[in-house]
């Protein structure tokens, strides 16, 4: 069997730099129309950084149709002028609370800092989206996302024209906030691994699974159910796919202090097809199209070309144990769908 859908866009990726960038970019470029490129590794703080990084990604992609969408990393060094300068090259700027994840040591310490508020003001003025890694670094790990929701609410309340994407949500509370409480200019991404895992799949099933470890950590079964409900059934247009594909070398994950991040790009789309078909909906593939192909670009104000499609075919595919020194999501598993 073969099925076809509007070519998806991945609204949250980590491409890294150097040899790893050259290995991972083609995986995303081969499947996705666009990708929103996170600015943590290497750090992208200025318009010039973003332009140089975009050039490298385009070279590595080798496919002129693939469009990297660049973002800036917010620090306490960011100024309104830096936002203004970057308005033509960066679609968004990313708030990492300081110390919360990979390469965020110089992220935002004080979300109420007047300098930062001036930056948000300028983002609102020029129409730059704010992407938020919504975890409070000092809270207990399972409460981090719920705790930071208060900061998100405060930012949303202060800047009535600012568009906000809550990245990689992992809790029922976040899904409820976006769907039932927040204004229409607030959206959320959901990863594929957070549609599969609970914390049990990281530490609760006979051992520690370092390749399932990421921030925010997957939560409870009821959270997983709420995320699936949002991904499969939401009609708000404000829930969309961002893989958070985050490669780290095998040795850096299989370590006494292992890095956070799941490298999902090679299997994200086949896994989404599998999950949506399992949802039992007759219109599963059209729902997947909304989640992965149209909601994200539309929220970002980008056109959707319905004639640009991708095909998947059934027939077992065994995911490689390792790709360029990185262990992908579902490594070694034989899975039912593959990109044709
Ligand atoms: C990401 C990374 O490695 O860059 N890691 C992760 O666990 N998701 C950063 C991030 O998005 O938190
Ligand atoms: Zn990320």
mmCIF file of C-alpha atoms and ligand atoms in Angstrom:
data_model
loop_
_atom_site.group_PDB
_atom_site.id
_atom_site.type_symbol
_atom_site.label_atom_id
_atom_site.label_comp_id
_atom_site.label_asym_id
_atom_site.label_seq_id
_atom_site.Cartn_x
_atom_site.Cartn_y
_atom_site.Cartn_z
ATOM 1 C CA UNK A 1 0.000 0.000 0.000
ATOM 2 C CA UNK A 2 1.059 3.516 -0.723
ATOM 3 C CA UNK A 3 -0.227 6.741 0.696
ATOM 4 C CA UNK A 4 0.481 10.303 -0.070
ATOM 5 C CA UNK A 5 0.257 13.535 1.891
ATOM 6 C CA UNK A 6 1.151 17.184 1.473
ATOM 7 C CA UNK A 7 4.881 17.388 2.151
ATOM 8 C CA UNK A 8 5.261 18.000 5.888
ATOM 9 C CA UNK A 9 7.246 20.713 7.636
ATOM 10 C CA UNK A 10 9.202 20.057 10.816
ATOM 11 C CA UNK A 11 8.705 23.080 13.039
ATOM 12 C CA UNK A 12 11.539 22.268 15.515
ATOM 13 C CA UNK A 13 14.914 20.735 14.593
ATOM 14 C CA UNK A 14 18.517 20.777 15.821
ATOM 15 C CA UNK A 15 21.034 20.585 12.979
ATOM 16 C CA UNK A 16 24.311 21.157 14.904
ATOM 17 C CA UNK A 17 27.448 22.034 12.953
ATOM 18 C CA UNK A 18 30.376 20.547 11.006
ATOM 19 C CA UNK A 19 30.321 16.860 10.055
ATOM 20 C CA UNK A 20 27.183 16.174 12.097
ATOM 21 C CA UNK A 21 25.306 18.918 10.274
ATOM 22 C CA UNK A 22 26.307 17.402 6.941
ATOM 23 C CA UNK A 23 25.029 14.006 8.127
ATOM 24 C CA UNK A 24 21.713 15.074 9.601
ATOM 25 C CA UNK A 25 20.474 17.882 7.328
ATOM 26 C CA UNK A 26 19.886 15.587 4.302
ATOM 27 C CA UNK A 27 17.648 13.326 6.424
ATOM 28 C CA UNK A 28 15.311 16.224 7.146
ATOM 29 C CA UNK A 29 15.654 17.861 3.723
ATOM 30 C CA UNK A 30 14.663 14.632 1.955
ATOM 31 C CA UNK A 31 11.319 14.453 3.745
ATOM 32 C CA UNK A 32 10.280 17.903 4.860
ATOM 33 C CA UNK A 33 9.374 21.038 2.949
ATOM 34 C CA UNK A 34 10.746 23.286 5.682
ATOM 35 C CA UNK A 35 12.314 23.067 9.109
ATOM 36 C CA UNK A 36 12.438 25.608 11.915
ATOM 37 C CA UNK A 37 16.090 25.486 12.978
ATOM 38 C CA UNK A 38 16.823 25.887 16.677
ATOM 39 C CA UNK A 39 19.608 28.302 17.645
ATOM 40 C CA UNK A 40 21.348 26.567 20.565
ATOM 41 C CA UNK A 41 24.102 24.562 18.821
ATOM 42 C CA UNK A 42 25.883 26.439 17.300
ATOM 43 C CA UNK A 43 24.662 29.587 19.085
ATOM 44 C CA UNK A 44 22.786 31.883 16.678
ATOM 45 C CA UNK A 45 22.412 35.315 18.251
ATOM 46 C CA UNK A 46 22.577 37.791 15.387
ATOM 47 C CA UNK A 47 21.308 38.274 11.843
ATOM 48 C CA UNK A 48 24.821 37.538 10.552
ATOM 49 C CA UNK A 49 25.001 34.289 12.544
ATOM 50 C CA UNK A 50 21.650 33.258 11.119
ATOM 51 C CA UNK A 51 22.656 34.097 7.525
ATOM 52 C CA UNK A 52 25.930 32.150 7.760
ATOM 53 C CA UNK A 53 24.201 29.160 9.381
ATOM 54 C CA UNK A 54 21.416 29.186 6.802
ATOM 55 C CA UNK A 55 24.021 29.058 4.020
ATOM 56 C CA UNK A 56 25.692 25.986 5.574
ATOM 57 C CA UNK A 57 22.355 24.224 5.945
ATOM 58 C CA UNK A 58 21.357 24.947 2.356
ATOM 59 C CA UNK A 59 24.696 23.609 1.123
ATOM 60 C CA UNK A 60 24.298 20.443 3.177
ATOM 61 C CA UNK A 61 20.688 19.999 2.009
ATOM 62 C CA UNK A 62 21.654 20.157 -1.639
ATOM 63 C CA UNK A 63 17.942 20.505 -2.436
ATOM 64 C CA UNK A 64 16.866 23.979 -3.406
ATOM 65 C CA UNK A 65 13.244 23.204 -2.520
ATOM 66 C CA UNK A 66 14.045 22.614 1.157
ATOM 67 C CA UNK A 67 13.711 25.757 3.203
ATOM 68 C CA UNK A 68 15.443 26.171 6.580
ATOM 69 C CA UNK A 69 13.607 28.725 8.728
ATOM 70 C CA UNK A 70 16.085 30.436 10.989
ATOM 71 C CA UNK A 71 15.710 31.493 14.625
ATOM 72 C CA UNK A 72 17.705 33.601 17.081
ATOM 73 C CA UNK A 73 18.713 32.540 20.576
ATOM 74 C CA UNK A 74 17.553 35.052 23.195
ATOM 75 C CA UNK A 75 20.094 35.938 25.878
ATOM 76 C CA UNK A 76 20.414 38.934 28.180
ATOM 77 C CA UNK A 77 22.701 40.359 25.463
ATOM 78 C CA UNK A 78 19.885 40.465 22.888
ATOM 79 C CA UNK A 79 18.704 43.982 22.020
ATOM 80 C CA UNK A 80 15.698 45.327 20.096
ATOM 81 C CA UNK A 81 18.131 46.419 17.348
ATOM 82 C CA UNK A 82 19.295 42.801 16.965
ATOM 83 C CA UNK A 83 15.678 41.752 16.464
ATOM 84 C CA UNK A 84 15.116 44.520 13.924
ATOM 85 C CA UNK A 85 18.250 43.546 12.002
ATOM 86 C CA UNK A 86 17.203 39.894 11.901
ATOM 87 C CA UNK A 87 13.596 40.382 10.851
ATOM 88 C CA UNK A 88 14.287 39.332 7.246
ATOM 89 C CA UNK A 89 16.353 36.265 8.075
ATOM 90 C CA UNK A 90 14.796 34.883 11.281
ATOM 91 C CA UNK A 91 11.155 33.844 11.595
ATOM 92 C CA UNK A 92 11.371 33.430 15.354
ATOM 93 C CA UNK A 93 13.480 33.886 18.454
ATOM 94 C CA UNK A 94 13.814 31.203 21.104
ATOM 95 C CA UNK A 95 13.598 31.617 24.844
ATOM 96 C CA UNK A 96 15.611 29.005 26.741
ATOM 97 C CA UNK A 97 15.424 29.429 30.507
ATOM 98 C CA UNK A 98 19.074 29.496 31.622
ATOM 99 C CA UNK A 99 20.490 26.033 32.223
ATOM 100 C CA UNK A 100 17.351 24.112 31.310
ATOM 101 C CA UNK A 101 18.755 22.050 28.419
ATOM 102 C CA UNK A 102 21.657 21.554 25.979
ATOM 103 C CA UNK A 103 23.694 24.762 25.502
ATOM 104 C CA UNK A 104 21.316 27.039 27.409
ATOM 105 C CA UNK A 105 23.724 28.205 30.149
ATOM 106 C CA UNK A 106 23.423 31.778 28.799
ATOM 107 C CA UNK A 107 19.690 31.598 28.255
ATOM 108 C CA UNK A 108 17.152 33.706 30.118
ATOM 109 C CA UNK A 109 17.672 33.974 33.857
ATOM 110 C CA UNK A 110 14.985 36.569 34.535
ATOM 111 C CA UNK A 111 11.924 36.497 32.255
ATOM 112 C CA UNK A 112 10.779 39.850 33.688
ATOM 113 C CA UNK A 113 14.038 41.648 32.911
ATOM 114 C CA UNK A 114 13.222 45.096 31.390
ATOM 115 C CA UNK A 115 15.790 44.579 28.603
ATOM 116 C CA UNK A 116 14.090 41.333 27.629
ATOM 117 C CA UNK A 117 10.650 42.957 27.732
ATOM 118 C CA UNK A 118 11.930 45.571 25.261
ATOM 119 C CA UNK A 119 13.056 42.708 23.020
ATOM 120 C CA UNK A 120 9.593 41.089 23.192
ATOM 121 C CA UNK A 121 8.069 44.495 22.386
ATOM 122 C CA UNK A 122 10.191 44.712 19.249
ATOM 123 C CA UNK A 123 9.376 41.114 18.272
ATOM 124 C CA UNK A 124 5.704 41.971 18.602
ATOM 125 C CA UNK A 125 6.219 45.070 16.439
ATOM 126 C CA UNK A 126 8.081 43.322 13.602
ATOM 127 C CA UNK A 127 5.987 40.129 13.761
ATOM 128 C CA UNK A 128 8.704 37.761 14.930
ATOM 129 C CA UNK A 129 7.396 34.643 16.677
ATOM 130 C CA UNK A 130 8.516 33.778 20.205
ATOM 131 C CA UNK A 131 9.349 30.091 20.684
ATOM 132 C CA UNK A 132 9.525 29.013 24.314
ATOM 133 C CA UNK A 133 11.249 26.040 25.906
ATOM 134 C CA UNK A 134 8.771 26.133 28.761
ATOM 135 C CA UNK A 135 10.511 24.555 31.723
ATOM 136 C CA UNK A 136 11.481 26.165 35.030
ATOM 137 C CA UNK A 137 15.070 24.981 35.595
ATOM 138 C CA UNK A 138 14.864 25.041 39.403
ATOM 139 C CA UNK A 139 11.612 23.113 39.712
ATOM 140 C CA UNK A 140 11.516 19.340 40.222
ATOM 141 C CA UNK A 141 11.995 17.702 36.833
ATOM 142 C CA UNK A 142 8.413 16.435 36.496
ATOM 143 C CA UNK A 143 6.989 19.831 37.511
ATOM 144 C CA UNK A 144 9.189 22.054 35.359
ATOM 145 C CA UNK A 145 6.768 22.507 32.483
ATOM 146 C CA UNK A 146 3.730 23.075 34.697
ATOM 147 C CA UNK A 147 5.689 25.606 36.777
ATOM 148 C CA UNK A 148 6.822 27.613 33.743
ATOM 149 C CA UNK A 149 3.274 27.886 32.441
ATOM 150 C CA UNK A 150 2.879 30.900 34.755
ATOM 151 C CA UNK A 151 5.749 32.659 32.953
ATOM 152 C CA UNK A 152 4.157 31.838 29.604
ATOM 153 C CA UNK A 153 0.829 33.250 30.771
ATOM 154 C CA UNK A 154 2.553 36.428 31.933
ATOM 155 C CA UNK A 155 4.328 36.975 28.595
ATOM 156 C CA UNK A 156 1.146 36.232 26.646
ATOM 157 C CA UNK A 157 -0.802 38.676 28.811
ATOM 158 C CA UNK A 158 1.776 41.458 28.517
ATOM 159 C CA UNK A 159 2.178 41.377 24.732
ATOM 160 C CA UNK A 160 -1.239 41.097 23.105
ATOM 161 C CA UNK A 161 0.183 41.046 19.574
ATOM 162 C CA UNK A 162 2.974 38.523 20.122
ATOM 163 C CA UNK A 163 2.693 35.076 18.561
ATOM 164 C CA UNK A 164 4.029 32.345 20.823
ATOM 165 C CA UNK A 165 4.879 28.700 20.180
ATOM 166 C CA UNK A 166 5.179 26.510 23.251
ATOM 167 C CA UNK A 167 7.767 24.022 22.094
ATOM 168 C CA UNK A 168 7.589 20.259 22.611
ATOM 169 C CA UNK A 169 4.777 20.227 25.166
ATOM 170 C CA UNK A 170 4.636 17.121 27.338
ATOM 171 C CA UNK A 171 1.755 17.587 29.738
ATOM 172 C CA UNK A 172 -2.029 17.470 29.698
ATOM 173 C CA UNK A 173 -1.943 20.899 31.381
ATOM 174 C CA UNK A 174 -0.030 22.485 28.480
ATOM 175 C CA UNK A 175 -2.347 20.923 25.900
ATOM 176 C CA UNK A 176 -5.338 22.219 27.844
ATOM 177 C CA UNK A 177 -3.804 25.691 28.089
ATOM 178 C CA UNK A 178 -3.314 25.944 24.316
ATOM 179 C CA UNK A 179 -6.641 24.420 23.379
ATOM 180 C CA UNK A 180 -8.944 25.899 25.989
ATOM 181 C CA UNK A 181 -7.413 28.968 27.581
ATOM 182 C CA UNK A 182 -4.879 30.723 25.387
ATOM 183 C CA UNK A 183 -5.733 33.203 22.619
ATOM 184 C CA UNK A 184 -5.474 32.118 18.975
ATOM 185 C CA UNK A 185 -1.947 33.535 18.627
ATOM 186 C CA UNK A 186 -0.587 30.798 20.906
ATOM 187 C CA UNK A 187 0.352 27.401 19.474
ATOM 188 C CA UNK A 188 2.307 24.337 20.528
ATOM 189 C CA UNK A 189 4.545 21.772 18.921
ATOM 190 C CA UNK A 190 4.498 18.101 19.853
ATOM 191 C CA UNK A 191 7.352 15.712 19.045
ATOM 192 C CA UNK A 192 6.932 12.181 17.776
ATOM 193 C CA UNK A 193 8.712 10.606 20.755
ATOM 194 C CA UNK A 194 6.354 12.365 23.168
ATOM 195 C CA UNK A 195 3.492 10.685 21.271
ATOM 196 C CA UNK A 196 5.093 7.309 22.024
ATOM 197 C CA UNK A 197 6.846 7.480 25.396
ATOM 198 C CA UNK A 198 6.077 8.002 29.014
ATOM 199 C CA UNK A 199 8.815 8.270 31.635
ATOM 200 C CA UNK A 200 8.563 4.492 31.940
ATOM 201 C CA UNK A 201 10.116 4.165 28.485
ATOM 202 C CA UNK A 202 13.148 6.123 29.692
ATOM 203 C CA UNK A 203 13.799 4.716 33.172
ATOM 204 C CA UNK A 204 10.959 2.430 34.141
ATOM 205 C CA UNK A 205 11.238 -0.704 32.045
ATOM 206 C CA UNK A 206 14.115 -2.862 33.223
ATOM 207 C CA UNK A 207 16.891 -0.292 32.807
ATOM 208 C CA UNK A 208 17.837 3.165 31.660
ATOM 209 C CA UNK A 209 17.339 3.954 27.948
ATOM 210 C CA UNK A 210 19.739 6.804 27.243
ATOM 211 C CA UNK A 211 18.543 7.170 23.642
ATOM 212 C CA UNK A 212 15.012 7.885 24.882
ATOM 213 C CA UNK A 213 16.232 10.612 27.216
ATOM 214 C CA UNK A 214 15.396 14.186 26.287
ATOM 215 C CA UNK A 215 14.193 17.435 27.817
ATOM 216 C CA UNK A 216 11.443 17.915 28.665
ATOM 217 C CA UNK A 217 11.277 14.334 29.928
ATOM 218 C CA UNK A 218 8.207 12.373 28.840
ATOM 219 C CA UNK A 219 5.632 12.320 31.616
ATOM 220 C CA UNK A 220 2.710 10.193 32.826
ATOM 221 C CA UNK A 221 0.299 7.938 30.887
ATOM 222 C CA UNK A 222 -2.471 10.534 31.211
ATOM 223 C CA UNK A 223 -0.168 13.153 29.708
ATOM 224 C CA UNK A 224 0.623 10.851 26.796
ATOM 225 C CA UNK A 225 -3.110 10.359 26.237
ATOM 226 C CA UNK A 226 -3.725 14.109 26.255
ATOM 227 C CA UNK A 227 -0.902 14.738 23.755
ATOM 228 C CA UNK A 228 -2.251 12.041 21.456
ATOM 229 C CA UNK A 229 -5.729 13.482 21.722
ATOM 230 C CA UNK A 230 -4.396 16.918 20.773
ATOM 231 C CA UNK A 231 -2.268 15.631 17.879
ATOM 232 C CA UNK A 232 -4.909 13.299 16.411
ATOM 233 C CA UNK A 233 -8.111 15.199 17.035
ATOM 234 C CA UNK A 234 -7.493 18.920 17.566
ATOM 235 C CA UNK A 235 -9.139 21.167 15.007
ATOM 236 C CA UNK A 236 -7.791 24.453 16.396
ATOM 237 C CA UNK A 237 -4.949 24.574 13.855
ATOM 238 C CA UNK A 238 -2.610 25.438 16.707
ATOM 239 C CA UNK A 239 -1.186 22.017 17.493
ATOM 240 C CA UNK A 240 1.535 20.968 15.087
ATOM 241 C CA UNK A 241 4.548 18.789 14.567
ATOM 242 C CA UNK A 242 8.034 19.754 15.691
ATOM 243 C CA UNK A 243 10.246 16.695 15.965
ATOM 244 C CA UNK A 244 12.874 18.254 18.264
ATOM 245 C CA UNK A 245 15.260 15.884 16.473
ATOM 246 C CA UNK A 246 18.395 16.420 18.567
ATOM 247 C CA UNK A 247 21.392 14.279 17.599
ATOM 248 C CA UNK A 248 24.233 13.652 20.039
ATOM 249 C CA UNK A 249 27.153 11.256 19.412
ATOM 250 C CA UNK A 250 26.444 7.724 20.699
ATOM 251 C CA UNK A 251 29.140 8.010 23.378
ATOM 252 C CA UNK A 252 27.757 11.296 24.701
ATOM 253 C CA UNK A 253 24.411 9.629 25.361
ATOM 254 C CA UNK A 254 25.706 6.297 26.657
ATOM 255 C CA UNK A 255 27.560 8.013 29.452
ATOM 256 C CA UNK A 256 27.577 8.542 33.221
ATOM 257 C CA UNK A 257 26.070 11.976 32.500
ATOM 258 C CA UNK A 258 24.266 11.478 29.219
ATOM 259 C CA UNK A 259 23.101 14.285 26.912
ATOM 260 C CA UNK A 260 19.405 15.010 26.417
ATOM 261 C CA UNK A 261 17.963 14.647 22.924
ATOM 262 C CA UNK A 262 16.333 12.066 20.647
ATOM 263 C CA UNK A 263 17.510 11.826 17.040
ATOM 264 C CA UNK A 264 14.181 11.203 15.371
ATOM 265 C CA UNK A 265 14.482 12.768 11.895
ATOM 266 C CA UNK A 266 15.061 9.498 9.989
ATOM 267 C CA UNK A 267 11.961 7.780 11.405
ATOM 268 C CA UNK A 268 9.657 10.622 12.392
ATOM 269 C CA UNK A 269 7.375 10.509 9.389
ATOM 270 C CA UNK A 270 6.952 6.697 9.166
ATOM 271 C CA UNK A 271 6.274 6.689 12.918
ATOM 272 C CA UNK A 272 3.666 9.428 12.620
ATOM 273 C CA UNK A 273 1.891 7.490 9.862
ATOM 274 C CA UNK A 274 1.842 4.417 12.083
ATOM 275 C CA UNK A 275 0.504 6.341 15.088
ATOM 276 C CA UNK A 276 -2.191 8.223 13.186
ATOM 277 C CA UNK A 277 -3.413 5.028 11.479
ATOM 278 C CA UNK A 278 -3.564 3.360 14.907
ATOM 279 C CA UNK A 279 -5.750 6.231 16.136
ATOM 280 C CA UNK A 280 -8.569 4.479 14.299
ATOM 281 C CA UNK A 281 -9.805 7.602 12.563
ATOM 282 C CA UNK A 282 -11.054 7.081 9.035
ATOM 283 C CA UNK A 283 -9.539 10.395 8.049
ATOM 284 C CA UNK A 284 -6.231 9.601 9.806
ATOM 285 C CA UNK A 285 -4.036 10.711 6.915
ATOM 286 C CA UNK A 286 -5.898 14.008 6.506
ATOM 287 C CA UNK A 287 -5.493 14.565 10.262
ATOM 288 C CA UNK A 288 -1.794 13.827 9.935
ATOM 289 C CA UNK A 289 -1.610 16.346 7.112
ATOM 290 C CA UNK A 290 -3.124 19.014 9.357
ATOM 291 C CA UNK A 291 -0.713 18.162 12.183
ATOM 292 C CA UNK A 292 2.469 17.775 10.168
ATOM 293 C CA UNK A 293 1.983 19.645 6.887
ATOM 294 C CA UNK A 294 -0.408 22.571 7.140
ATOM 295 C CA UNK A 295 -1.007 23.824 10.705
ATOM 296 C CA UNK A 296 2.621 24.789 11.372
ATOM 297 C CA UNK A 297 3.307 26.736 8.167
ATOM 298 C CA UNK A 298 -0.097 28.461 8.415
ATOM 299 C CA UNK A 299 0.579 29.559 11.986
ATOM 300 C CA UNK A 300 3.930 30.954 10.797
ATOM 301 C CA UNK A 301 2.126 32.770 7.968
ATOM 302 C CA UNK A 302 3.719 30.690 5.225
ATOM 303 C CA UNK A 303 2.035 29.338 2.099
ATOM 304 C CA UNK A 304 1.117 25.663 1.771
ATOM 305 C CA UNK A 305 1.644 24.105 -1.651
ATOM 306 C CA UNK A 306 -0.885 21.288 -1.829
ATOM 307 C CA UNK A 307 0.637 19.929 -5.040
ATOM 308 C CA UNK A 308 3.952 19.224 -3.272
ATOM 309 C CA UNK A 309 3.424 15.770 -1.776
ATOM 310 C CA UNK A 310 5.397 12.896 -0.303
ATOM 311 C CA UNK A 311 4.583 9.185 -0.507
ATOM 312 C CA UNK A 312 5.034 6.479 2.064
ATOM 313 C CA UNK A 313 4.763 2.771 1.418
ATOM 314 C CA UNK A 314 4.192 -0.156 3.702
ATOM 315 C CA UNK A 315 6.660 -2.971 3.822
ATOM 316 C CA UNK A 316 8.944 -3.585 6.765
ATOM 317 C CA UNK A 317 11.994 -1.379 7.214
ATOM 318 C CA UNK A 318 14.643 -2.066 9.826
ATOM 319 C CA UNK A 319 15.938 1.180 11.273
ATOM 320 C CA UNK A 320 19.780 1.222 11.278
ATOM 321 C CA UNK A 321 21.500 0.724 14.642
ATOM 322 C CA UNK A 322 23.566 3.819 14.041
ATOM 323 C CA UNK A 323 23.639 6.642 11.494
ATOM 324 C CA UNK A 324 26.801 8.756 11.295
ATOM 325 C CA UNK A 325 27.749 7.872 14.880
ATOM 326 C CA UNK A 326 24.298 8.727 16.211
ATOM 327 C CA UNK A 327 21.728 6.185 17.390
ATOM 328 C CA UNK A 328 18.377 7.109 15.841
ATOM 329 C CA UNK A 329 14.981 6.802 17.487
ATOM 330 C CA UNK A 330 13.704 3.198 17.051
ATOM 331 C CA UNK A 331 17.194 1.916 16.156
ATOM 332 C CA UNK A 332 17.137 -1.771 15.283
ATOM 333 C CA UNK A 333 13.328 -1.918 15.247
ATOM 334 C CA UNK A 334 11.526 -3.198 12.189
ATOM 335 C CA UNK A 335 8.781 -0.700 11.445
ATOM 336 C CA UNK A 336 5.825 -0.945 9.063
ATOM 337 C CA UNK A 337 6.164 2.243 6.978
ATOM 338 C CA UNK A 338 8.924 3.929 5.027
ATOM 339 C CA UNK A 339 9.271 6.970 2.848
ATOM 340 C CA UNK A 340 8.897 5.857 -0.790
HETATM 341 C C1 LIG B 1 17.922 19.570 22.677
HETATM 342 C C2 LIG B 1 19.390 19.561 22.202
HETATM 343 O O1 LIG B 1 20.098 18.569 22.430
HETATM 344 O O2 LIG B 1 19.813 20.542 21.573
HETATM 345 N N1 LIG B 1 17.753 18.491 23.611
HETATM 346 C C3 LIG B 1 16.593 17.923 24.005
HETATM 347 O O3 LIG B 1 16.613 17.088 24.903
HETATM 348 N N2 LIG B 1 15.440 18.228 23.440
HETATM 349 C C4 LIG B 1 17.585 20.906 23.249
HETATM 350 C C5 LIG B 1 16.131 21.096 23.566
HETATM 351 O O4 LIG B 1 15.297 21.276 22.679
HETATM 352 O O5 LIG B 1 15.793 21.040 24.761
HETATM 353 ZN ZN1 LIG B 2 14.757 21.322 20.837
#
